[in-house]
Amino acid sequence: MSKKIRYINPEIQRISGLEYDTERLSKNGCYCPKLTAQNIKLVHNYVISQSSYSNESGDDFVRKYFKEHRGDTSLSSIIIKVILIDTVDSTNLKQLLGKDYSKIVAQKIIDNNLEDIIRNGDNFGEIFKNVASFPPKKGSKKDDLNLFVFFSKYITRVNQYCYDRTDYSILDTVVKDNLKHFNSFETPIPNIEILRKNYLYDEYCNIFKPILEKFHEVTREMIDHFVWFTFKEEAVGDKETVKWNSLHCYF
């Protein structure tokens, strides 16, 4: 049995045609939409149609760069891809790794031949830990830095934008904390935090297979948008547009 839902995004009620689970009421008084193909598509379409949640010019810019540099594993190309993903997805790599973050991350991507794995849609196994685990900052007593979230986004974007494939899924905090609320779907959903801590990216991507097999018309991106938008708390402001305008000045 899933824990009681703490929060559901009230904006979900603006989407007409959603089917709700009237037995699943959140603490802020909203019903949870059911996990159905129709609901997933309705939420996805709403998200991509709202300027507050998607920046078309920014997204087009990223897609265009990735497509034009597909297969390019030069250090300069990978550095720009890292910067683009870090910017659009706000993964704060500079804060974690310092001013040379893009070069450090790009070199790991090259050293572990990530591009070949992503191109073929293969499993990562232990390679994912090799790539996503970084030593803590000098003098820090903390554990290794776990960049599971960033690399799930980098891998997914390259796979999709460069090679028109949908083999991988993104992990973010909202999905990690709330996917459990759909635990009744076919097979139990494992503890995602345990998967994250142990760098089990293949196992994370496999969570979505039963949903994809049942709902052939939905994609991993649609599922991500559905879960994220249903449970997200913070609003996305116009600062995203400012961010993209600033980003364009660099390239």
Coordinates of N, CA and C in Angstrom, one line a residue, residues 88-235:
V88 N 19.6 23.5 -19.2 CA 18.2 23.3 -19.4 C 17.5 22.5 -18.3
D89 N 18.3 21.6 -17.7 CA 17.7 20.8 -16.6 C 18.1 21.2 -15.2
S90 N 18.8 22.3 -15.1 CA 19.2 22.9 -13.8 C 19.8 21.9 -12.9
T91 N 20.9 21.2 -13.3 CA 21.5 20.1 -12.5 C 22.6 20.6 -11.6
N92 N 23.0 21.9 -11.8 CA 24.0 22.6 -10.8 C 25.3 21.9 -10.8
L93 N 25.8 21.5 -11.9 CA 27.1 20.8 -11.9 C 28.3 21.6 -11.4
K94 N 28.2 22.9 -11.8 CA 29.3 23.8 -11.3 C 29.4 23.9 -9.8
Q95 N 28.3 23.9 -9.2 CA 28.2 24.0 -7.7 C 28.8 22.7 -7.1
L96 N 28.6 21.6 -7.8 CA 29.0 20.3 -7.2 C 30.5 20.0 -7.6
L97 N 30.9 20.4 -8.8 CA 32.2 20.0 -9.2 C 33.2 21.1 -9.4
G98 N 32.8 22.3 -9.4 CA 33.7 23.5 -9.6 C 33.7 24.0 -11.0
K99 N 34.5 25.0 -11.2 CA 34.4 25.8 -12.5 C 34.8 24.9 -13.7
D100 N 35.5 23.8 -13.6 CA 35.9 23.0 -14.7 C 35.0 21.8 -14.9
Y101 N 33.7 21.9 -14.3 CA 32.8 20.8 -14.3 C 32.6 20.2 -15.7
S102 N 32.4 21.1 -16.7 CA 32.0 20.6 -18.0 C 33.1 19.7 -18.6
K103 N 34.4 20.1 -18.5 CA 35.5 19.3 -19.0 C 35.6 18.0 -18.2
I104 N 35.5 18.1 -16.9 CA 35.6 16.9 -16.0 C 34.5 15.8 -16.4
V105 N 33.3 16.3 -16.6 CA 32.2 15.4 -16.9 C 32.4 14.9 -18.3
A106 N 32.7 15.7 -19.3 CA 32.9 15.3 -20.7 C 34.0 14.3 -20.8
Q107 N 35.1 14.4 -20.1 CA 36.2 13.5 -20.2 C 35.7 12.1 -19.7
K108 N 34.9 12.1 -18.7 CA 34.4 10.8 -18.2 C 33.5 10.1 -19.2
I109 N 32.7 10.9 -19.9 CA 31.8 10.4 -20.9 C 32.7 9.8 -22.1
I110 N 33.7 10.5 -22.4 CA 34.6 10.0 -23.5 C 35.3 8.7 -23.1
D111 N 35.9 8.8 -21.9 CA 36.7 7.6 -21.4 C 35.9 6.3 -21.3
N112 N 34.6 6.5 -21.0 CA 33.8 5.3 -20.9 C 32.9 4.9 -22.1
N113 N 33.3 5.6 -23.2 CA 32.6 5.3 -24.5 C 31.1 5.3 -24.4
L114 N 30.6 6.3 -23.7 CA 29.1 6.4 -23.5 C 28.3 6.5 -24.8
E115 N 28.9 7.2 -25.8 CA 28.2 7.4 -27.0 C 27.8 6.1 -27.7
D116 N 28.7 5.1 -27.7 CA 28.4 3.9 -28.4 C 27.3 3.1 -27.7
I117 N 27.3 3.2 -26.4 CA 26.2 2.5 -25.6 C 24.8 3.2 -25.9
I118 N 24.9 4.5 -25.9 CA 23.6 5.3 -26.1 C 23.1 5.1 -27.5
R119 N 24.0 5.1 -28.5 CA 23.6 4.9 -29.9 C 22.8 3.6 -30.1
N120 N 23.3 2.6 -29.4 CA 22.7 1.3 -29.6 C 21.6 1.0 -28.6
G121 N 21.4 1.8 -27.7 CA 20.3 1.6 -26.7 C 20.6 0.4 -25.8
D122 N 21.9 0.2 -25.5 CA 22.4 -1.0 -24.7 C 22.3 -0.7 -23.2
N123 N 22.4 -1.7 -22.4 CA 22.4 -1.6 -21.0 C 23.8 -1.0 -20.6
F124 N 23.9 -0.4 -19.4 CA 25.1 0.2 -18.9 C 25.9 -0.7 -17.9
G125 N 25.1 -1.4 -17.1 CA 25.8 -2.2 -16.1 C 26.7 -1.3 -15.2
E126 N 27.9 -1.8 -14.9 CA 28.8 -1.1 -14.0 C 29.4 0.1 -14.6
I127 N 29.3 0.3 -15.9 CA 29.8 1.5 -16.5 C 29.1 2.7 -16.0
F128 N 27.8 2.6 -15.7 CA 27.1 3.7 -15.2 C 27.7 4.3 -13.9
K129 N 28.0 3.4 -13.0 CA 28.6 3.8 -11.8 C 30.0 4.5 -12.1
N130 N 30.8 3.9 -13.0 CA 32.1 4.5 -13.3 C 31.9 5.9 -13.8
V131 N 30.8 6.2 -14.5 CA 30.6 7.5 -15.1 C 30.0 8.5 -14.1
A132 N 29.0 8.0 -13.3 CA 28.2 8.9 -12.5 C 28.7 9.1 -11.1
S133 N 29.7 8.4 -10.7 CA 30.3 8.5 -9.4 C 31.6 9.4 -9.4
F134 N 31.6 10.5 -8.6 CA 32.7 11.4 -8.6 C 33.2 11.6 -7.2
P135 N 34.5 11.7 -7.1 CA 35.1 11.9 -5.7 C 34.6 13.2 -5.1
P136 N 34.4 13.3 -3.8 CA 34.0 14.6 -3.2 C 35.0 15.7 -3.4
K137 N 34.6 16.9 -3.2 CA 35.5 18.0 -3.3 C 36.7 17.9 -2.3
K138 N 37.8 18.4 -2.7 CA 39.0 18.3 -1.9 C 38.7 18.8 -0.5
G139 N 39.1 18.0 0.5 CA 38.9 18.4 1.9 C 37.5 18.0 2.5
S140 N 36.6 17.6 1.6 CA 35.3 17.2 2.1 C 35.3 15.8 2.7
K141 N 34.5 15.6 3.7 CA 34.4 14.3 4.4 C 33.1 13.6 3.9
K142 N 32.4 14.2 2.9 CA 31.2 13.6 2.4 C 31.6 12.4 1.5
D143 N 30.5 11.6 1.2 CA 30.7 10.4 0.3 C 30.9 10.9 -1.1
D144 N 31.2 10.0 -2.0 CA 31.3 10.4 -3.4 C 30.1 11.1 -3.9
L145 N 30.3 12.0 -4.8 CA 29.2 12.7 -5.5 C 28.4 11.8 -6.4
N146 N 27.1 11.6 -6.3 CA 26.3 10.8 -7.1 C 25.6 11.6 -8.1
L147 N 26.0 11.5 -9.4 CA 25.4 12.3 -10.5 C 24.4 11.5 -11.3
F148 N 23.7 10.6 -10.6 CA 22.7 9.7 -11.3 C 21.7 10.6 -12.1
V149 N 21.2 11.6 -11.4 CA 20.2 12.5 -12.1 C 20.7 13.1 -13.3
F150 N 21.9 13.8 -13.3 CA 22.4 14.4 -14.5 C 22.6 13.4 -15.6
F151 N 23.2 12.3 -15.3 CA 23.5 11.3 -16.4 C 22.3 10.7 -16.9
S152 N 21.3 10.5 -16.1 CA 20.0 10.0 -16.7 C 19.5 11.0 -17.7
K153 N 19.6 12.3 -17.5 CA 19.2 13.3 -18.4 C 20.1 13.4 -19.6
Y154 N 21.4 13.3 -19.4 CA 22.3 13.4 -20.6 C 22.1 12.2 -21.5
I155 N 22.0 11.0 -20.9 CA 21.8 9.8 -21.7 C 20.5 9.8 -22.5
T156 N 19.5 10.2 -21.8 CA 18.1 10.2 -22.4 C 18.1 11.2 -23.6
R157 N 18.7 12.4 -23.4 CA 18.6 13.5 -24.4 C 19.5 13.0 -25.6
V158 N 20.7 12.5 -25.4 CA 21.5 12.1 -26.5 C 20.8 11.0 -27.3
N159 N 20.2 10.0 -26.6 CA 19.5 8.9 -27.2 C 18.4 9.4 -28.0
Q160 N 17.6 10.4 -27.5 CA 16.4 10.9 -28.2 C 16.8 11.9 -29.3
Y161 N 17.6 12.9 -29.0 CA 17.8 14.0 -29.9 C 18.8 13.6 -31.0
C162 N 19.8 12.8 -30.7 CA 20.8 12.4 -31.7 C 20.3 11.2 -32.5
Y163 N 19.7 10.2 -31.9 CA 19.4 9.0 -32.6 C 18.0 8.6 -32.7
D164 N 17.1 9.5 -32.3 CA 15.6 9.3 -32.4 C 15.2 8.0 -31.8
R165 N 15.8 7.7 -30.6 CA 15.4 6.5 -29.8 C 14.8 6.9 -28.5
T166 N 14.2 5.9 -27.9 CA 13.5 6.1 -26.6 C 13.8 5.0 -25.6
D167 N 15.1 4.7 -25.5 CA 15.5 3.5 -24.7 C 15.7 3.8 -23.2
Y168 N 15.7 5.1 -22.8 CA 16.1 5.4 -21.4 C 15.1 6.4 -20.8
S169 N 15.2 6.5 -19.5 CA 14.3 7.4 -18.7 C 15.1 8.3 -17.8
I170 N 14.5 9.5 -17.7 CA 15.1 10.5 -16.8 C 14.6 10.3 -15.4
L171 N 15.5 10.5 -14.4 CA 15.2 10.5 -13.0 C 15.3 12.0 -12.5
D172 N 14.3 12.5 -11.9 CA 14.4 13.7 -11.1 C 13.7 13.5 -9.7
T173 N 13.8 14.5 -8.9 CA 13.3 14.3 -7.5 C 11.8 14.0 -7.4
V174 N 11.1 14.7 -8.2 CA 9.6 14.6 -8.2 C 9.2 13.1 -8.6
V175 N 9.8 12.6 -9.7 CA 9.5 11.3 -10.1 C 10.0 10.3 -9.0
K176 N 11.2 10.5 -8.5 CA 11.8 9.6 -7.5 C 10.9 9.5 -6.3
D177 N 10.3 10.6 -5.8 CA 9.5 10.6 -4.6 C 8.1 10.2 -4.8
N178 N 7.6 10.2 -6.0 CA 6.1 10.0 -6.2 C 5.7 8.9 -7.1
L179 N 6.7 8.3 -7.8 CA 6.3 7.2 -8.7 C 5.6 6.0 -7.9
K180 N 6.0 5.9 -6.6 CA 5.5 4.9 -5.7 C 4.0 4.9 -5.6
H181 N 3.4 6.1 -5.9 CA 1.9 6.2 -5.7 C 1.2 5.4 -6.8
F182 N 1.9 4.9 -7.8 CA 1.3 4.1 -8.8 C 1.8 2.6 -8.6
N183 N 2.1 2.3 -7.4 CA 2.6 1.0 -7.1 C 1.7 -0.2 -7.4
S184 N 0.4 0.1 -7.6 CA -0.5 -1.0 -7.9 C -0.5 -1.4 -9.3
F185 N 0.3 -0.7 -10.2 CA 0.3 -1.0 -11.6 C 1.2 -2.3 -11.8
E186 N 0.5 -3.4 -12.2 CA 1.1 -4.6 -12.6 C 2.2 -5.2 -11.7
T187 N 3.3 -4.6 -11.6 CA 4.4 -5.1 -10.7 C 4.8 -4.0 -9.7
P188 N 5.2 -4.4 -8.5 CA 5.6 -3.4 -7.5 C 6.8 -2.6 -8.0
I189 N 6.7 -1.3 -7.6 CA 7.8 -0.4 -8.0 C 8.8 -0.4 -6.9
P190 N 10.1 -0.7 -7.2 CA 11.1 -0.8 -6.2 C 11.4 0.6 -5.6
N191 N 12.2 0.6 -4.5 CA 12.6 1.8 -3.9 C 13.6 2.5 -4.8
I192 N 13.2 3.6 -5.4 CA 14.1 4.3 -6.4 C 15.3 4.9 -5.7
E193 N 15.2 5.3 -4.5 CA 16.3 5.9 -3.8 C 17.4 4.9 -3.7
I194 N 17.1 3.6 -3.4 CA 18.1 2.6 -3.3 C 18.7 2.3 -4.7
L195 N 18.0 2.4 -5.7 CA 18.5 2.3 -7.1 C 19.5 3.4 -7.4
R196 N 19.1 4.6 -7.0 CA 20.0 5.8 -7.2 C 21.3 5.6 -6.4
K197 N 21.2 5.3 -5.2 CA 22.4 5.2 -4.3 C 23.4 4.1 -4.9
N198 N 22.8 3.1 -5.5 CA 23.6 2.0 -6.0 C 23.9 2.1 -7.5
Y199 N 23.6 3.2 -8.1 CA 23.8 3.5 -9.5 C 23.2 2.4 -10.4
L200 N 22.0 2.0 -10.1 CA 21.4 0.9 -10.9 C 20.5 1.5 -11.9
Y201 N 21.1 2.1 -12.9 CA 20.3 2.8 -13.9 C 19.5 1.9 -14.8
D202 N 20.0 0.8 -15.2 CA 19.3 -0.2 -16.0 C 18.0 -0.6 -15.3
E203 N 18.2 -0.9 -14.0 CA 17.0 -1.3 -13.2 C 15.9 -0.2 -13.2
Y204 N 16.4 1.0 -13.1 CA 15.5 2.2 -13.0 C 14.7 2.2 -14.4
C205 N 15.4 2.2 -15.5 CA 14.7 2.2 -16.8 C 13.7 1.1 -16.9
N206 N 14.0 -0.1 -16.4 CA 13.1 -1.2 -16.5 C 11.8 -1.1 -15.7
I207 N 11.8 -0.2 -14.8 CA 10.5 0.1 -14.0 C 9.4 0.4 -15.0
F208 N 9.7 1.1 -16.1 CA 8.7 1.6 -16.9 C 8.2 0.6 -18.0
K209 N 8.9 -0.5 -18.1 CA 8.6 -1.4 -19.2 C 7.2 -1.9 -19.2
P210 N 6.6 -2.3 -18.0 CA 5.2 -2.8 -18.0 C 4.2 -1.7 -18.4
I211 N 4.5 -0.5 -18.1 CA 3.6 0.6 -18.5 C 3.7 0.8 -20.1
L212 N 4.9 0.7 -20.6 CA 5.1 0.9 -22.0 C 4.5 -0.3 -22.8
E213 N 4.6 -1.5 -22.2 CA 4.1 -2.7 -22.9 C 2.5 -2.7 -22.9
K214 N 1.9 -2.1 -21.9 CA 0.5 -2.1 -21.8 C -0.1 -0.9 -22.6
F215 N 0.6 0.2 -22.6 CA 0.1 1.4 -23.3 C 1.1 1.7 -24.4
H216 N 0.9 1.0 -25.6 CA 1.8 1.1 -26.7 C 1.9 2.5 -27.3
E217 N 0.9 3.4 -27.0 CA 0.9 4.7 -27.7 C 1.6 5.7 -26.8
V218 N 2.1 5.4 -25.7 CA 2.8 6.4 -24.8 C 4.3 6.1 -24.9
T219 N 5.1 7.1 -24.5 CA 6.5 7.0 -24.5 C 7.0 7.3 -23.1
R220 N 8.3 7.1 -22.9 CA 9.0 7.3 -21.6 C 8.9 8.8 -21.3
E221 N 9.0 9.7 -22.3 CA 8.9 11.1 -22.0 C 7.5 11.5 -21.6
M222 N 6.5 10.9 -22.1 CA 5.1 11.2 -21.7 C 4.9 10.8 -20.3
I223 N 5.4 9.6 -19.9 CA 5.3 9.1 -18.5 C 6.0 10.1 -17.6
D224 N 7.2 10.5 -18.0 CA 7.9 11.4 -17.1 C 7.1 12.7 -16.9
H225 N 6.6 13.3 -18.0 CA 5.8 14.5 -17.9 C 4.5 14.3 -17.0
F226 N 3.9 13.1 -17.1 CA 2.7 12.8 -16.4 C 3.0 12.8 -14.9
V227 N 4.0 12.1 -14.5 CA 4.3 12.0 -13.0 C 4.8 13.3 -12.5
W228 N 5.7 13.9 -13.3 CA 6.3 15.2 -12.8 C 5.3 16.3 -12.6
F229 N 4.4 16.4 -13.6 CA 3.4 17.5 -13.5 C 2.3 17.2 -12.5
T230 N 2.0 16.0 -12.3 CA 1.0 15.6 -11.3 C 1.4 16.0 -9.9
F231 N 2.7 15.8 -9.6 CA 3.1 15.9 -8.2 C 4.0 17.1 -8.0
K232 N 4.3 17.9 -9.0 CA 5.3 19.0 -8.8 C 4.7 20.1 -7.9
E233 N 5.5 20.7 -7.1 CA 5.0 21.7 -6.2 C 5.4 23.1 -6.7
E234 N 6.6 23.4 -7.1 CA 7.0 24.7 -7.4 C 6.6 25.1 -8.8
A235 N 6.3 26.4 -9.0 CA 5.9 26.9 -10.3 C 7.2 27.2 -11.1

